[in-house]
Short mmCIF file of C-alpha atoms in Angstrom, two decimals:
data_model
loop_
_atom_site.label_atom_id
_atom_site.label_comp_id
_atom_site.label_asym_id
_atom_site.label_seq_id
_atom_site.Cartn_x
_atom_site.Cartn_y
_atom_site.Cartn_z
CA MET A 1174 44.21 141.26 129.19
CA ASP A 1175 45.61 144.15 131.10
CA ILE A 1176 49.34 144.75 131.45
CA ALA A 1177 50.54 147.32 133.95
CA ILE A 1178 54.01 148.75 134.11
CA LEU A 1179 54.90 150.90 137.15
CA PHE A 1180 56.67 154.18 136.26
CA TYR A 1181 58.40 156.51 138.98
CA ASP A 1182 61.05 159.12 139.23
CA ASP A 1183 64.59 157.82 139.10
CA MET A 1184 63.59 154.65 137.29
CA ALA A 1185 65.89 153.14 134.76
CA ALA A 1186 64.15 153.68 131.36
CA LEU A 1187 65.12 150.51 129.53
CA ASP A 1188 63.92 148.44 132.52
CA ALA A 1189 60.52 149.54 131.65
CA ILE A 1190 60.68 150.04 127.96
CA GLY A 1191 62.25 146.58 127.22
CA PRO A 1192 59.05 144.77 128.46
CA TRP A 1193 56.81 147.56 127.07
CA GLU A 1194 58.10 147.04 123.61
CA VAL A 1195 57.75 143.42 123.69
CA LEU A 1196 54.50 143.13 125.60
CA GLN A 1197 52.58 145.82 123.55
CA HIS A 1198 52.66 143.62 120.52
CA LEU A 1199 50.74 140.75 122.20
CA PRO A 1200 47.26 140.48 120.49
CA GLY A 1201 44.58 141.65 122.62
CA VAL A 1202 46.57 143.32 125.35
CA THR A 1203 45.82 146.74 126.92
CA MET A 1204 48.98 148.39 128.19
CA HIS A 1205 48.89 150.54 131.12
CA SER A 1206 51.66 152.98 132.13
CA VAL A 1207 50.93 153.69 135.85
CA GLY A 1208 52.43 155.94 138.54
CA VAL A 1209 51.66 156.68 142.24
CA THR A 1210 50.14 159.84 140.32
CA PRO A 1211 49.89 160.18 136.71
CA GLY A 1212 52.29 162.43 134.77
CA PRO A 1213 55.90 162.52 133.65
CA LYS A 1214 58.47 160.43 135.52
CA SER A 1215 62.07 161.29 135.28
CA SER A 1216 64.44 158.38 134.50
CA GLU A 1217 67.99 158.29 135.74
CA PRO A 1218 70.51 159.50 135.36
CA ALA A 1219 69.98 161.82 132.55
CA GLY A 1220 66.47 162.76 133.19
CA LEU A 1221 64.45 161.63 130.25
CA GLU A 1222 60.76 161.77 131.03
CA LEU A 1223 58.38 158.97 130.54
CA VAL A 1224 54.73 159.56 131.16
CA ALA A 1225 52.47 157.38 133.37
CA ALA A 1226 49.08 157.79 131.92
CA GLU A 1227 47.14 156.39 134.91
CA SER A 1228 47.47 156.25 138.61
CA ILE A 1229 47.90 152.93 140.41
CA ASP A 1230 44.47 153.55 142.02
CA ASP A 1231 42.99 153.31 138.39
CA VAL A 1232 44.45 150.03 137.66
CA PRO A 1233 43.92 147.84 140.86
CA SER A 1234 43.83 144.38 139.17
CA PRO A 1235 45.84 144.02 135.93
CA ASP A 1236 46.46 140.40 134.69
CA VAL A 1237 50.26 141.02 134.33
CA LEU A 1238 52.38 143.38 136.54
CA VAL A 1239 55.83 144.61 135.62
CA VAL A 1240 57.98 146.53 138.15
CA PRO A 1241 61.16 148.06 136.65
CA GLY A 1242 64.20 149.09 138.75
CA GLY A 1243 66.24 152.15 139.32
CA SER A 1244 67.51 153.92 142.34
CA GLY A 1245 64.02 155.41 142.89
CA GLU A 1246 62.71 152.14 143.98
CA SER A 1247 64.14 152.85 147.42
CA ALA A 1248 61.76 155.74 148.02
CA LEU A 1249 58.70 153.80 146.68
CA ARG A 1250 59.73 151.02 149.18
CA ARG A 1251 58.84 153.46 152.07
CA ASP A 1252 55.47 154.38 150.57
CA PRO A 1253 52.77 152.19 152.20
CA ASN A 1254 50.30 152.83 149.48
CA VAL A 1255 52.53 151.49 147.00
CA LEU A 1256 53.34 148.29 148.86
CA GLU A 1257 49.65 147.92 149.49
CA TRP A 1258 48.82 148.19 145.78
CA LEU A 1259 51.60 145.70 144.92
CA ARG A 1260 50.07 143.19 147.31
CA GLY A 1261 46.50 143.90 145.94
CA VAL A 1262 47.81 143.34 142.39
CA ASP A 1263 49.59 140.20 143.15
CA ALA A 1264 46.49 138.97 144.97
CA THR A 1265 44.67 138.51 141.75
CA SER A 1266 47.40 138.82 138.90
CA GLN A 1267 48.18 135.97 136.43
CA TRP A 1268 51.92 137.06 136.46
CA THR A 1269 53.81 139.38 138.79
CA THR A 1270 57.26 140.45 137.32
CA SER A 1271 60.09 142.67 137.78
CA VAL A 1272 63.25 143.78 136.11
CA CYS A 1273 66.40 144.77 138.03
CA THR A 1274 65.94 146.29 141.39
CA GLY A 1275 62.18 146.16 140.66
CA SER A 1276 62.47 142.86 142.65
CA LEU A 1277 63.38 144.88 145.77
CA LEU A 1278 60.04 146.50 145.60
CA LEU A 1279 58.22 143.12 145.37
CA GLY A 1280 60.35 141.91 148.29
CA ALA A 1281 59.53 144.89 150.33
CA ALA A 1282 55.80 144.17 149.66
CA GLY A 1283 56.37 140.65 151.05
CA LEU A 1284 55.93 138.89 147.71
CA LEU A 1285 59.22 137.19 147.39
CA ALA A 1286 59.62 135.56 150.74
CA GLY A 1287 61.08 131.95 150.24
CA LYS A 1288 60.97 132.40 146.54
CA ARG A 1289 63.92 132.07 144.06
CA ALA A 1290 64.45 135.50 142.45
CA THR A 1291 67.00 137.71 140.85
CA SER A 1292 67.86 141.39 140.50
CA HIS A 1293 70.70 143.44 139.28
CA TRP A 1294 73.98 141.62 140.11
CA LEU A 1295 74.78 144.41 142.63
CA ALA A 1296 71.55 144.02 144.34
CA HIS A 1297 71.64 140.28 145.39
CA ASP A 1298 72.58 140.91 149.02
CA ALA A 1299 69.62 143.43 149.21
CA LEU A 1300 67.36 140.94 147.57
CA ALA A 1301 68.30 138.36 150.22
CA SER A 1302 67.31 140.81 153.09
CA PHE A 1303 63.66 140.50 151.83
CA GLY A 1304 63.80 136.69 152.31
CA ALA A 1305 64.15 135.85 148.78
CA GLN A 1306 66.66 133.26 147.46
CA PRO A 1307 68.93 135.17 145.18
CA THR A 1308 69.44 133.06 141.90
CA LEU A 1309 72.21 133.77 139.36
CA GLU A 1310 69.97 133.40 136.34
CA ARG A 1311 68.91 136.04 133.81
CA VAL A 1312 65.25 135.23 134.16
CA VAL A 1313 64.03 133.36 137.19
CA ILE A 1314 60.47 131.89 137.37
CA ASP A 1315 58.98 130.83 140.78
CA GLY A 1316 55.32 130.17 140.60
CA LYS A 1317 53.61 133.10 139.03
CA VAL A 1318 56.57 135.48 139.84
CA ILE A 1319 59.17 136.26 137.21
CA THR A 1320 62.11 138.29 138.23
CA ALA A 1321 64.86 139.50 135.66
CA ALA A 1322 68.47 140.50 136.34
CA GLY A 1323 69.77 143.97 135.44
CA VAL A 1324 68.24 146.68 133.19
CA SER A 1325 68.46 145.01 129.60
CA SER A 1326 67.25 141.62 130.78
CA GLY A 1327 63.81 142.78 130.70
CA ILE A 1328 63.69 142.04 127.08
CA ASP A 1329 64.55 138.44 127.66
CA MET A 1330 61.98 138.33 130.55
CA ALA A 1331 59.21 139.78 128.36
CA LEU A 1332 59.77 137.34 125.60
CA THR A 1333 59.74 134.47 128.02
CA LEU A 1334 56.40 135.90 129.54
CA ALA A 1335 54.89 136.50 126.08
CA ALA A 1336 55.49 132.72 125.23
CA ARG A 1337 53.82 131.73 128.48
CA LEU A 1338 51.00 134.03 127.89
CA GLN A 1339 50.22 133.31 124.20
CA GLY A 1340 52.64 130.62 122.95
CA ASP A 1341 56.04 130.35 121.23
CA GLU A 1342 54.86 131.23 117.99
CA ILE A 1343 53.62 134.76 119.03
CA ALA A 1344 56.68 135.40 121.14
CA GLN A 1345 58.96 134.41 118.16
CA THR A 1346 57.03 136.64 115.83
CA ILE A 1347 57.43 139.73 118.25
CA GLN A 1348 61.14 138.83 118.57
CA LEU A 1349 61.37 138.99 114.86
CA GLY A 1350 59.33 142.07 114.69
CA ILE A 1351 61.75 143.96 117.04
CA GLU A 1352 64.65 142.19 115.26
CA TYR A 1353 65.98 140.92 118.61
CA ASP A 1354 69.17 139.07 117.33
CA PRO A 1355 71.62 140.59 119.92
CA GLN A 1356 75.23 141.04 118.85
CA PRO A 1357 77.00 143.02 121.63
CA PRO A 1358 80.42 144.10 120.53
CA PHE A 1359 81.82 142.87 123.85
CA ASP A 1360 81.16 139.83 126.11
CA ALA A 1361 81.02 142.00 129.27
CA GLY A 1362 77.41 141.83 130.34
CA SER A 1363 77.73 139.80 133.56
CA PRO A 1364 80.16 140.03 136.36
CA THR A 1365 81.42 136.47 135.56
CA LYS A 1366 82.40 137.51 131.97
CA ALA A 1367 83.32 141.27 132.37
CA PRO A 1368 86.84 142.51 132.85
CA GLN A 1369 87.70 142.97 136.62
CA PHE A 1370 88.16 146.75 136.24
CA ALA A 1371 84.44 146.98 135.07
CA VAL A 1372 83.34 144.98 138.14
CA ASP A 1373 85.44 147.00 140.46
CA PHE A 1374 84.42 150.26 139.09
CA LEU A 1375 80.75 149.60 139.40
CA ARG A 1376 81.09 148.14 142.93
CA ALA A 1377 82.85 151.40 143.94
CA ASP A 1378 80.26 153.74 142.40
CA SER A 1379 78.11 155.10 144.93
CA ARG A 1380 75.21 155.52 142.48
CA PHE A 1381 74.90 151.73 142.25
CA GLU A 1382 74.74 151.20 146.16
CA VAL A 1383 71.56 149.21 146.95
CA GLU A 1384 70.19 149.04 150.59
CA GLY A 1385 68.28 146.14 151.80
CA VAL A 1386 65.65 146.12 154.56
CA MET B 53 79.85 166.28 124.42
CA ASP B 54 76.16 166.81 123.34
CA ILE B 55 74.25 163.84 122.24
CA ALA B 56 70.78 164.44 120.77
CA ILE B 57 68.10 161.76 120.20
CA LEU B 58 65.07 162.67 117.97
CA PHE B 59 61.53 162.01 119.48
CA TYR B 60 58.42 162.05 117.43
CA ASP B 61 54.82 160.80 117.41
CA ASP B 62 54.60 157.10 116.42
CA MET B 63 58.16 156.19 117.11
CA ALA B 64 59.30 152.94 118.39
CA ALA B 65 60.15 153.48 122.04
CA LEU B 66 62.98 150.94 122.31
CA ASP B 67 64.68 152.46 119.17
CA ALA B 68 65.22 155.49 121.21
CA ILE B 69 65.72 154.20 124.75
CA GLY B 70 68.16 151.47 123.92
CA PRO B 71 70.81 154.10 122.83
CA TRP B 72 69.65 156.60 125.48
CA GLU B 73 70.14 154.05 128.31
CA VAL B 74 73.69 153.11 126.98
CA LEU B 75 74.90 156.60 125.91
CA GLN B 76 73.73 158.56 128.97
CA HIS B 77 76.13 156.65 131.08
CA LEU B 78 79.22 158.11 129.15
CA PRO B 79 81.25 160.27 131.37
CA GLY B 80 80.87 164.06 130.45
CA VAL B 81 78.05 163.75 127.95
CA THR B 82 74.79 165.86 127.97
CA MET B 83 71.84 164.10 126.74
CA HIS B 84 69.19 166.03 124.72
CA SER B 85 65.78 164.66 123.96
CA VAL B 86 64.63 166.83 121.00
CA GLY B 87 61.36 167.00 119.01
CA VAL B 88 60.11 169.33 116.20
CA THR B 89 58.50 170.75 119.17
CA PRO B 90 59.02 169.94 122.79
CA GLY B 91 56.55 167.90 124.60
CA PRO B 92 55.28 164.38 124.85
CA LYS B 93 55.63 162.04 121.90
CA SER B 94 53.39 158.95 121.48
CA SER B 95 55.27 155.85 120.63
CA GLU B 96 53.60 153.13 118.77
CA PRO B 97 51.42 151.03 118.83
CA ALA B 98 50.34 151.34 122.47
CA GLY B 99 50.81 155.11 122.98
CA LEU B 100 53.24 155.32 125.73
CA GLU B 101 54.40 159.01 125.89
CA LEU B 102 58.12 159.87 125.92
CA VAL B 103 59.07 163.60 126.46
CA ALA B 104 61.13 165.68 124.14
CA ALA B 105 62.66 168.26 126.50
CA GLU B 106 63.90 170.63 123.61
CA SER B 107 62.97 171.65 120.12
CA ILE B 108 65.32 170.69 117.32
CA ASP B 109 65.91 174.38 116.79
CA ASP B 110 67.38 174.54 120.38
CA VAL B 111 69.94 171.70 119.46
CA PRO B 112 71.35 172.76 116.07
CA SER B 113 74.85 171.17 116.49
CA PRO B 114 75.01 168.05 118.67
CA ASP B 115 78.36 166.11 118.51
CA VAL B 116 76.27 162.81 118.14
CA LEU B 117 72.81 162.42 116.56
CA VAL B 118 70.67 159.29 117.02
CA VAL B 119 67.42 159.00 114.89
CA PRO B 120 65.28 156.19 115.89
CA GLY B 121 62.57 154.59 113.70
CA GLY B 122 58.88 153.85 113.88
CA SER B 123 55.95 154.34 111.37
CA GLY B 124 55.94 158.08 112.21
CA GLU B 125 59.23 158.64 110.48
CA SER B 126 57.23 158.69 107.11
CA ALA B 127 55.49 162.00 108.17
CA LEU B 128 58.72 163.51 109.30
CA ARG B 129 60.31 162.82 105.92
CA ARG B 130 57.77 165.11 104.51
CA ASP B 131 58.81 168.03 106.83
CA PRO B 132 61.35 170.19 105.09
CA ASN B 133 62.29 171.70 108.49
CA VAL B 134 63.37 168.18 109.81
CA LEU B 135 65.34 167.43 106.78
CA GLU B 136 66.99 170.73 106.79
CA TRP B 137 67.93 170.14 110.55
CA LEU B 138 69.21 166.66 109.98
CA ARG B 139 71.48 167.95 107.15
CA GLY B 140 72.71 170.88 109.35
CA VAL B 141 73.43 168.56 112.26
CA ASP B 142 75.35 166.12 110.05
CA ALA B 143 77.41 168.99 108.57
CA THR B 144 79.33 169.22 111.91
CA SER B 145 78.51 166.09 113.84
CA GLN B 146 81.08 163.65 115.01
CA TRP B 147 78.68 160.76 114.45
CA THR B 148 75.36 160.57 112.67
CA THR B 149 73.49 157.50 113.61
CA SER B 150 70.11 155.81 113.30
CA VAL B 151 68.21 152.76 114.58
CA CYS B 152 65.56 150.81 112.53
CA THR B 153 63.65 152.97 110.00
CA GLY B 154 65.43 156.00 111.31
CA SER B 155 67.69 155.39 108.53
CA LEU B 156 65.08 156.35 106.02
CA LEU B 157 64.94 159.74 107.60
CA LEU B 158 68.73 160.08 107.11
CA GLY B 159 68.23 158.81 103.61
CA ALA B 160 65.44 161.39 102.80
CA ALA B 161 67.74 164.07 104.02
CA GLY B 162 70.29 162.87 101.51
CA LEU B 163 72.86 161.54 104.06
CA LEU B 164 73.07 158.04 102.89
CA ALA B 165 73.73 158.42 98.99
CA GLY B 166 76.23 155.72 98.02
CA LYS B 167 76.58 154.68 101.64
CA ARG B 168 76.43 151.17 103.05
CA ALA B 169 73.56 151.29 105.61
CA THR B 170 70.98 149.14 107.30
CA SER B 171 67.43 149.42 108.64
CA HIS B 172 64.70 147.22 109.79
CA TRP B 173 64.86 143.94 107.69
CA LEU B 174 61.42 144.96 106.21
CA ALA B 175 62.75 148.28 105.15
CA HIS B 176 65.75 147.47 103.16
CA ASP B 177 64.03 148.14 99.60
CA ALA B 178 62.80 151.36 100.98
CA LEU B 179 66.36 152.21 102.09
CA ALA B 180 67.83 151.50 98.68
CA SER B 181 65.31 153.89 97.17
CA PHE B 182 67.30 156.78 98.83
CA GLY B 183 70.50 155.66 97.19
CA ALA B 184 71.97 153.62 100.12
CA GLN B 185 73.55 150.23 99.74
CA PRO B 186 71.43 148.03 102.03
CA THR B 187 73.55 145.83 104.18
CA LEU B 188 72.56 142.81 106.11
CA GLU B 189 74.59 143.60 109.24
CA ARG B 190 73.26 144.46 112.63
CA VAL B 191 75.35 147.72 112.93
CA VAL B 192 76.68 149.22 109.69
CA ILE B 193 79.58 151.90 109.93
CA ASP B 194 80.32 153.94 106.85
CA GLY B 195 82.59 156.95 107.53
CA LYS B 196 80.94 158.85 110.47
CA VAL B 197 77.46 157.20 109.80
CA ILE B 198 76.20 154.32 111.78
CA THR B 199 73.04 152.60 111.00
CA ALA B 200 71.47 149.74 113.07
CA ALA B 201 68.90 147.24 112.11
CA GLY B 202 65.53 146.87 113.64
CA VAL B 203 64.20 148.24 117.03
CA SER B 204 66.58 146.31 119.63
CA SER B 205 69.71 146.79 117.51
CA GLY B 206 70.05 150.25 118.94
CA ILE B 207 71.69 148.76 122.07
CA ASP B 208 74.40 147.06 120.10
CA MET B 209 74.93 150.20 118.06
CA ALA B 210 75.21 152.42 121.15
CA LEU B 211 77.84 150.15 122.66
CA THR B 212 79.80 150.21 119.60
CA LEU B 213 79.56 153.94 119.41
CA ALA B 214 80.44 154.15 122.98
CA ALA B 215 83.70 152.39 122.38
CA ARG B 216 84.45 154.57 119.43
CA LEU B 217 83.90 157.55 121.50
CA GLN B 218 85.57 156.82 124.71
CA GLY B 219 87.13 153.37 124.36
CA ASP B 220 86.52 149.77 124.87
CA GLU B 221 86.93 149.81 128.71
CA ILE B 222 84.17 152.39 129.27
CA ALA B 223 81.77 150.68 126.80
CA GLN B 224 82.40 147.20 128.62
CA THR B 225 81.69 149.03 131.86
CA ILE B 226 78.55 150.31 130.67
CA GLN B 227 77.56 146.93 129.33
CA LEU B 228 78.15 145.44 132.65
CA GLY B 229 76.16 148.29 134.36
CA ILE B 230 73.06 147.47 132.31
CA GLU B 231 73.88 143.86 132.69
CA TYR B 232 73.66 143.37 128.77
CA ASP B 233 74.31 139.63 128.65
CA PRO B 234 71.43 138.80 126.37
CA GLN B 235 69.75 135.28 126.48
CA PRO B 236 66.65 135.47 124.24
CA PRO B 237 64.32 132.44 124.86
CA PHE B 238 64.28 131.81 121.12
CA ASP B 239 66.68 132.14 118.11
CA ALA B 240 64.13 134.10 116.11
CA GLY B 241 65.43 137.55 115.90
CA SER B 242 66.39 137.73 112.15
CA PRO B 243 64.61 136.66 109.03
CA THR B 244 67.45 134.27 108.37
CA LYS B 245 66.69 132.51 111.65
CA ALA B 246 63.15 132.99 112.40
CA PRO B 247 60.52 130.42 111.68
CA GLN B 248 58.83 131.04 108.26
CA PHE B 249 55.43 131.79 109.75
CA ALA B 250 56.82 134.66 111.76
CA VAL B 251 58.49 136.07 108.48
CA ASP B 252 55.40 135.65 106.50
CA PHE B 253 53.18 137.17 109.20
CA LEU B 254 55.16 140.21 109.54
CA ARG B 255 55.46 140.70 105.78
CA ALA B 256 51.69 140.63 105.49
CA ASP B 257 51.02 143.02 108.36
CA SER B 258 50.20 146.29 106.97
CA ARG B 259 51.49 148.00 109.95
CA PHE B 260 55.03 147.01 108.96
CA GLU B 261 54.60 148.37 105.37
CA VAL B 262 57.36 150.76 104.64
CA GLU B 263 57.29 153.13 101.79
CA GLY B 264 60.47 154.49 99.90
CA VAL B 265 61.03 157.61 98.05
#
């Protein structure tokens, strides 16, 4: 089984690494870090580089696709080769998935029309502009498409996916292996729970502006 | 404020990226990805490369140090230059921290003697061999040393640290920014909660063997 995760400049590192960390432990999988071109991709905002080992052309038909988010997704949405690759992968994939604003890339490729989907909480309007039905759940499954909410939700998505791929026992074993027993010091992780100042601050921060179609 | 995270071959990617994702959003910080030498470091087991932009010699006195874990830490424990660097950093740091078996590196450098500390649940015996007092909490603070449990706990540790550095409001805003509202599909993230087969499987998996002193 081949699992491909798309890497690009100005991605959010945790969007990709959460699923990578989980899925790499599935027995029998081959992980592929792919980019439009191979090489280091700079994550945002602090510039940590993650290396795409292969080009998207090298991996045309993975069984599972994971598209992470980050502000760099808007540039990729304007690259017809990327959109064509996404459509080609989805044509034969077992699962097509995204984390955070990675769902906007799936949307731009036409893969979310009429589907229930999610994204970062600040990107739901943009998500709707691609014909998706924005859904306020952390992990949304519609057919073979799984979309996850912002950044850290990729871990929950990947464990859900791991269970679908190989069963609950293997997913639980991976969860224990990465000791995923989350205990955040605050209960501020969603706009329905966070203090209003945090919601207002992020809504006003231009770095988080997300454009639709 | 300078924050350094140590990168090395056969590290666990999420150990480093969880804290990196959180801490990079603190206003006014400069993030440093450091290695014994600069360049790509291969994470385990699937080989994704993360790039150390600087050498440890370039960053002798960061305000905050984060040491991630992974099987590669045992090789670093035998490198006197690394242990000397860790001691030098700790001499002037505001906070010295670790995730997972990164605490064994701190222990090998003599920085945990007599201190309450934690590590991956499979590494508590090894942790004790360095004179630490293994503690079954997800994030353990003893003086200026913060150690976190396995792999994914670095996110909780980093939010705790963010609050200590710049206050609860900023930590909560970062938590909302990365939408950290964890909803794992199973409650199997610690050995006290996971099914016995998962505990037994990981205990028997030689990849997870951890040696002490």
